[in-house]
mmCIF file of C-alpha atoms in Angstrom:
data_model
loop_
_atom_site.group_PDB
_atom_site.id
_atom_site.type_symbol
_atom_site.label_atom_id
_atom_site.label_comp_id
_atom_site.label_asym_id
_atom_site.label_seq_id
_atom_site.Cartn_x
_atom_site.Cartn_y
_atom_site.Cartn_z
ATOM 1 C CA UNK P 1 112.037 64.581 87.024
ATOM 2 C CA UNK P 2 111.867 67.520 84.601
ATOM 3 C CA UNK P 3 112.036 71.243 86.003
ATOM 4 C CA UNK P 4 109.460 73.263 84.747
ATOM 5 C CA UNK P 5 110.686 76.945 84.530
ATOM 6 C CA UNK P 6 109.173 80.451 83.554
ATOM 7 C CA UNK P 7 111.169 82.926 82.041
ATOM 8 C CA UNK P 8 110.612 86.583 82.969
ATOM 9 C CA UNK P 9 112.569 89.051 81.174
ATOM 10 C CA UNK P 10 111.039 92.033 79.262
ATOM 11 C CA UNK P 11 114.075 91.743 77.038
ATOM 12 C CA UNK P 12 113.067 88.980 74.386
ATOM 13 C CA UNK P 13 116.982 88.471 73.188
ATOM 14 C CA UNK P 14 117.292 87.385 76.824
ATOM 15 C CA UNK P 15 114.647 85.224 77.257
ATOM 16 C CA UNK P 16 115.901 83.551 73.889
ATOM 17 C CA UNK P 17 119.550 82.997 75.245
ATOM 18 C CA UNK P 18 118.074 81.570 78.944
ATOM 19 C CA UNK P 19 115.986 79.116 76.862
ATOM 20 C CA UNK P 20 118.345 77.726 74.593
ATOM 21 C CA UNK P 21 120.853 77.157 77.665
ATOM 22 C CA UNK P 22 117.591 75.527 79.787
ATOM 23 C CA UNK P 23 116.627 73.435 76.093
ATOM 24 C CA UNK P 24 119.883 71.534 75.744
ATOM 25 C CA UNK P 25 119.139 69.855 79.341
ATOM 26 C CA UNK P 26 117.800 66.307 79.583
ATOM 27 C CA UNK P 27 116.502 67.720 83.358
ATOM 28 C CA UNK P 28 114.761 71.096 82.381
ATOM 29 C CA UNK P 29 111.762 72.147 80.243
ATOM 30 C CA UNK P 30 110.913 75.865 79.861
ATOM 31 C CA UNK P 31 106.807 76.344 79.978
ATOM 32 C CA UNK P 32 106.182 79.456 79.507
ATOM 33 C CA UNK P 33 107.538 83.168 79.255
ATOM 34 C CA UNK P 34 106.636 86.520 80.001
ATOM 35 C CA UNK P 35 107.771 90.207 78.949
ATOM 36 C CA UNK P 36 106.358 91.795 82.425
ATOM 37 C CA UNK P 37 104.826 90.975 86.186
ATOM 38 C CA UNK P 38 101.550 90.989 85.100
ATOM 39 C CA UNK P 39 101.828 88.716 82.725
ATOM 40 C CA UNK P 40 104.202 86.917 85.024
ATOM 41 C CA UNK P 41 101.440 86.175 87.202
ATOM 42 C CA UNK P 42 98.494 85.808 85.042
ATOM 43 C CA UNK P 43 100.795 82.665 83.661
ATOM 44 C CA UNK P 44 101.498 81.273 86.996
ATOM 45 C CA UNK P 45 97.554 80.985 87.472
ATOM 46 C CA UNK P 46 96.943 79.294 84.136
ATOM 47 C CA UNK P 47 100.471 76.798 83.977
ATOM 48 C CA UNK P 48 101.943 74.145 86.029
ATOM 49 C CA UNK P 49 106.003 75.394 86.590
ATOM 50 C CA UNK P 50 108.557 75.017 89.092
ATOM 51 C CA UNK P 51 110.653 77.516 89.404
ATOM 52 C CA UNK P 52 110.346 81.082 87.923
ATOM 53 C CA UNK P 53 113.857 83.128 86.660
ATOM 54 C CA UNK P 54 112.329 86.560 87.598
ATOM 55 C CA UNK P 55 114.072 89.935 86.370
ATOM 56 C CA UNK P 56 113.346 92.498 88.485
ATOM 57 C CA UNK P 57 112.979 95.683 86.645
ATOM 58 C CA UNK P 58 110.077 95.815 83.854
ATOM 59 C CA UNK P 59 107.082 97.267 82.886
ATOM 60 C CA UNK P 60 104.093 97.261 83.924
ATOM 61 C CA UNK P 61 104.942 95.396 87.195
ATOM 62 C CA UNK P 62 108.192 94.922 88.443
ATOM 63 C CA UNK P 63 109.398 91.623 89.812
ATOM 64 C CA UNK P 64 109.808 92.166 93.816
ATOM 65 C CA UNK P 65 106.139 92.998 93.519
ATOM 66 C CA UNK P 66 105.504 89.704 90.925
ATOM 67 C CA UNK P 67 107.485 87.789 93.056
ATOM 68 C CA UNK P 68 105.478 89.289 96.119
ATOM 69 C CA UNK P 69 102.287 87.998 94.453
ATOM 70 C CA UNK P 70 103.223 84.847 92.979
ATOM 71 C CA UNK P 71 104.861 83.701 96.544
ATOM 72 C CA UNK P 72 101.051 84.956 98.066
ATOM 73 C CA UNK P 73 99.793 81.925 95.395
ATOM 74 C CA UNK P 74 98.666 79.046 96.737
ATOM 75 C CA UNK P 75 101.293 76.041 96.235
ATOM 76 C CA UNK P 76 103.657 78.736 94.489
ATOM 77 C CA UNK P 77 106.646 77.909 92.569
ATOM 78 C CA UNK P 78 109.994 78.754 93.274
ATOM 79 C CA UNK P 79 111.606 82.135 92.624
ATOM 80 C CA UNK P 80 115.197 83.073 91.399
ATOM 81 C CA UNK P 81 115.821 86.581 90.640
ATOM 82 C CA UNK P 82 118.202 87.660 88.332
ATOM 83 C CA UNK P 83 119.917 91.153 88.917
ATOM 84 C CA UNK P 84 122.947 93.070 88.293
ATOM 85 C CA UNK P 85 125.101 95.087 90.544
ATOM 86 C CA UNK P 86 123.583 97.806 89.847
ATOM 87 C CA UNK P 87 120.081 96.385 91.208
ATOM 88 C CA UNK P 88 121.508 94.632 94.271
ATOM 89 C CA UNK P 89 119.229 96.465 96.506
ATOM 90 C CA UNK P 90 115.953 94.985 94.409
ATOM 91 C CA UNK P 91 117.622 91.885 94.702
ATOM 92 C CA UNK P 92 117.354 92.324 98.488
ATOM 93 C CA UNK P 93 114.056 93.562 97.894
ATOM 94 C CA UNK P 94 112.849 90.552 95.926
ATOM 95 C CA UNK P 95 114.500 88.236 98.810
ATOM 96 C CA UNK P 96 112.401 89.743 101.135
ATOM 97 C CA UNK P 97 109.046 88.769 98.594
ATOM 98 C CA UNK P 98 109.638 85.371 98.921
ATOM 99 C CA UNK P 99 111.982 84.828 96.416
ATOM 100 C CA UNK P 100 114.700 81.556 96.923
ATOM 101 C CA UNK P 101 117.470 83.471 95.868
ATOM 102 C CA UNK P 102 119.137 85.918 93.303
ATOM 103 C CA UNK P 103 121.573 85.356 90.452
ATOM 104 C CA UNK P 104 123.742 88.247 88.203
ATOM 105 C CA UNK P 105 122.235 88.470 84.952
ATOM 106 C CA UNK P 106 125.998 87.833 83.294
ATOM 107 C CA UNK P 107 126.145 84.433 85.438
ATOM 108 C CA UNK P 108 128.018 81.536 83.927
ATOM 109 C CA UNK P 109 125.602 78.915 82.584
ATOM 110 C CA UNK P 110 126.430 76.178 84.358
ATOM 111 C CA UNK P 111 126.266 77.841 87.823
ATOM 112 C CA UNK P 112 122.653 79.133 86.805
ATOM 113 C CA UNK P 113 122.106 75.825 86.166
ATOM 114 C CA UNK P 114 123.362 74.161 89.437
ATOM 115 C CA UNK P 115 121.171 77.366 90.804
ATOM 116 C CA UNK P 116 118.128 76.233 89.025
ATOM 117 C CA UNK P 117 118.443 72.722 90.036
ATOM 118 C CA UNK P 118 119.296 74.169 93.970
ATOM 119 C CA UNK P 119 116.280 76.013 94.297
ATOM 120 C CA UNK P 120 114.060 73.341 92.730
ATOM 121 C CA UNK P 121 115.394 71.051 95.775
ATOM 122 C CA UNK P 122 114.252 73.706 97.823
ATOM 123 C CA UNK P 123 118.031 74.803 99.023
ATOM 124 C CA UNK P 124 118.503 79.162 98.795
ATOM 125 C CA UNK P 125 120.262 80.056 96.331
ATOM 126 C CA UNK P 126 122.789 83.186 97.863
ATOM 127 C CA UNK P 127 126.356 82.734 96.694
ATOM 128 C CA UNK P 128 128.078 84.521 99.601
ATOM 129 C CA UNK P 129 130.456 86.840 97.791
ATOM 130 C CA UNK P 130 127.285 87.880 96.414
ATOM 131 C CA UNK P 131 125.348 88.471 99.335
ATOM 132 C CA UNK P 132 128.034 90.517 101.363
ATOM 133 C CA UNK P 133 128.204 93.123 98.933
ATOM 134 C CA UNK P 134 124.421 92.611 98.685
ATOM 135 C CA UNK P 135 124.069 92.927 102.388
ATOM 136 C CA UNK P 136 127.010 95.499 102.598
ATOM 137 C CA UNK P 137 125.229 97.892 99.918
ATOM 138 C CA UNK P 138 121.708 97.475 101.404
ATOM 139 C CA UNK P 139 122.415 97.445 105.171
ATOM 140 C CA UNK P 140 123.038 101.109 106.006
ATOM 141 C CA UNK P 141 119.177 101.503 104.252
ATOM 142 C CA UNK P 142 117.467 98.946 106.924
ATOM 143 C CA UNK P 143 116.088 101.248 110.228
ATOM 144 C CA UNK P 144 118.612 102.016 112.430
ATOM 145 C CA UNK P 145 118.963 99.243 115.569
ATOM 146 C CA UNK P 146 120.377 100.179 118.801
ATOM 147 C CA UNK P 147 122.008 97.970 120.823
ATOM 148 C CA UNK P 148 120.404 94.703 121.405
ATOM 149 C CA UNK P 149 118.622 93.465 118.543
ATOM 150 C CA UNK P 150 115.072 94.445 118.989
ATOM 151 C CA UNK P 151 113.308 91.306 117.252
ATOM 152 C CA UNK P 152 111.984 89.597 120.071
ATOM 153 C CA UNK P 153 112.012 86.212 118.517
ATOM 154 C CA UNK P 154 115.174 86.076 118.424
ATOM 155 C CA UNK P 155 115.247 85.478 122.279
ATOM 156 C CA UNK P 156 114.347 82.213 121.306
ATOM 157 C CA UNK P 157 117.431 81.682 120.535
ATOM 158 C CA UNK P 158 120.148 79.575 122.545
ATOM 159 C CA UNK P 159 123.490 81.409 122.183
ATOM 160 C CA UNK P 160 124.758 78.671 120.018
ATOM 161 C CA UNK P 161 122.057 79.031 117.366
ATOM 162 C CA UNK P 162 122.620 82.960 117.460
ATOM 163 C CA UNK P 163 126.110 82.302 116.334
ATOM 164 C CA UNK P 164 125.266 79.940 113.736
ATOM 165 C CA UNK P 165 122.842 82.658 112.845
ATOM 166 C CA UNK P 166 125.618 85.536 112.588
ATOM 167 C CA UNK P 167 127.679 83.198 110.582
ATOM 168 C CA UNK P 168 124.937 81.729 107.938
ATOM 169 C CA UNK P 169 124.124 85.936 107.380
ATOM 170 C CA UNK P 170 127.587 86.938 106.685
ATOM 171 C CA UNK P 171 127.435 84.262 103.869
ATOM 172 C CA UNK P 172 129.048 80.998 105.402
ATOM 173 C CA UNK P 173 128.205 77.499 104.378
ATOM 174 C CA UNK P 174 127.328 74.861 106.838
ATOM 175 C CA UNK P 175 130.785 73.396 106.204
ATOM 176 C CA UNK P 176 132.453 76.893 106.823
ATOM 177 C CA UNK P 177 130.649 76.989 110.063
ATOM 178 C CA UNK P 178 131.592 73.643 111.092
ATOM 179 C CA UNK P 179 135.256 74.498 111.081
ATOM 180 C CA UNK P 180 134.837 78.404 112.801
ATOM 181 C CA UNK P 181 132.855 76.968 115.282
ATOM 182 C CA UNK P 182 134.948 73.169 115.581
ATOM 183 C CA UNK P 183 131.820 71.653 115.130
ATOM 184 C CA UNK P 184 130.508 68.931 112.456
ATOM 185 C CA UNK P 185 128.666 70.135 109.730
ATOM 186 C CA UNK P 186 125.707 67.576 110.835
ATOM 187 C CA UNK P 187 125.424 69.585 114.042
ATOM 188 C CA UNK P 188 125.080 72.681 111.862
ATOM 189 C CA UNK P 189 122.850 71.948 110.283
ATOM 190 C CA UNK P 190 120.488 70.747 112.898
ATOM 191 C CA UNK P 191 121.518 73.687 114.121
ATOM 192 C CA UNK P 192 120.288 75.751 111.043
ATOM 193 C CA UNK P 193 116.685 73.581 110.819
ATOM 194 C CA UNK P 194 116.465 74.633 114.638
ATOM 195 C CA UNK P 195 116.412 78.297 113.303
ATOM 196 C CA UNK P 196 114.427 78.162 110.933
ATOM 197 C CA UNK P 197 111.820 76.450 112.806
ATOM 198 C CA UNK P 198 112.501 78.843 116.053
ATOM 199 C CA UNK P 199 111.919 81.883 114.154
ATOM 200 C CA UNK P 200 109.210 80.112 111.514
ATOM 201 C CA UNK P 201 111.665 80.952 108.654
ATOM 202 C CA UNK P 202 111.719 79.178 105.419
ATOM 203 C CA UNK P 203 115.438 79.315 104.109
ATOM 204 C CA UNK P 204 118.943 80.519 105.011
ATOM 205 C CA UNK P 205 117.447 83.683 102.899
ATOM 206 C CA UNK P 206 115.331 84.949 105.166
ATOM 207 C CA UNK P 207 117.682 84.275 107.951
ATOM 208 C CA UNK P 208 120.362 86.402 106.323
ATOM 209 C CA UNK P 209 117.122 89.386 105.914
ATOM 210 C CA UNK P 210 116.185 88.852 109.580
ATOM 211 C CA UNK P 211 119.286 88.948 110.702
ATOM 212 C CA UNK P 212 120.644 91.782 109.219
ATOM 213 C CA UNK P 213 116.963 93.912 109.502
ATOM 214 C CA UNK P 214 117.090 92.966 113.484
ATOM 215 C CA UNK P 215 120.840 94.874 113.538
ATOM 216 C CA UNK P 216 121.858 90.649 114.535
ATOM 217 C CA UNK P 217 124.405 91.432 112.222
ATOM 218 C CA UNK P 218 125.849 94.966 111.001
ATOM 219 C CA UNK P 219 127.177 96.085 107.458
ATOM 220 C CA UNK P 220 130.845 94.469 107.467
ATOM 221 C CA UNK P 221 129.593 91.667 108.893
ATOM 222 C CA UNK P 222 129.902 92.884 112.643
#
């Protein structure tokens, strides 16, 4: 199966250098472009895509708010966002829009291939490193928590999910959580899926947003 993609850049030497990487694979087709959010999402109307590399600050529109919208469209395609360090906390931001997951613009082609091809399979796309400096940066911004979390779905909750919870948010892979917790990682992940049912989630993103804008989990990771 091909993967449709969208580029959205409003940097055209950009958008030239993503497409020649996406060209050269047998598995990926890019269908359209677009310089800003508004264009972003009069395209999305008008052509069938997959997944949509989203840059987050452009004209016109800027893509937490397109990738806001286009996750609002019916049967919407994916979203990746592409950031740099110094836009982690629009990278959060976008997260929060709906989008599956955010890249650095200087990322190695392969891995923003693999991420492509992740997202597509409907897996979030958060490399952990990533998101604790994401999380670490953004976290002392969220509204102050006392105490007990204050989200009351999270009572849902049976103290074993809450600390696979903790653990997916501070950027742990199923497999990482397996061993903290001597578990296998099949139990994990039914553990995850529980989760993200409980708390009518759609990924380990919003998990990691939820848990972190409920004060489950603190900057640092405590």
């Amino acid at each position: 199966m091909t993967i449709r993609v969208m580029l959205v850049d409003d940097q055209v030497l950009l958008r030239t250098g993503f497409r020649m990487v996406l060209a050269a694979q047998p598995d990926m087709e890019v269908v359209a472009e677009a310089g800003d959010g508004v264009e972003a999402l009069q395209v999305v109307r008008s052509t069938e895509m997959d997944v949509v590399l989203m840059d987050v600050r452009m004209p016109k529109l800027d893509g937490v708010e397109a990738t806001r919208r286009i996750c609002e469209e019916p049967d919407p395609p994916k979203v990746l966002i592409l950031t740099t360090f110094d836009l982690d906390e629009y990278a959060f931001s976008g997260l929060k829009a709906g989008a599956s997951g955010f890249m650095l613009k200087d990322v190695p082609p392969g891995e923003l291939l693999a991420a492509i091809r992740s997202v597509h399979s409907g897996d979030a796309v958060v490399a952990p490193s990533t998101t604790r400096r994401l999380l670490d940066r953004f976290a002392p911004m969220l509204p102050a928590t006392g105490g007990e979390p204050r989200h009351k779905e999270l009572e849902r909750l049976t103290e074993r999910e809450r600390e696979v919870m903790v653990l997916v948010a501070q950027g742990l892979s199923n497999g990482e959580i397996a061993a903290r917790l001597v578990l296998s990682e099949a139990t994990v992940k039914t553990h995850v899926g529980r989760i993200l049912t409980k708390l009518g989630l759609r990924d380990r993103v919003q998990v990691v947003v939820l848990a972190y804008e409920t004060g489950l989990v603190r900057a640092g990771g405590h």
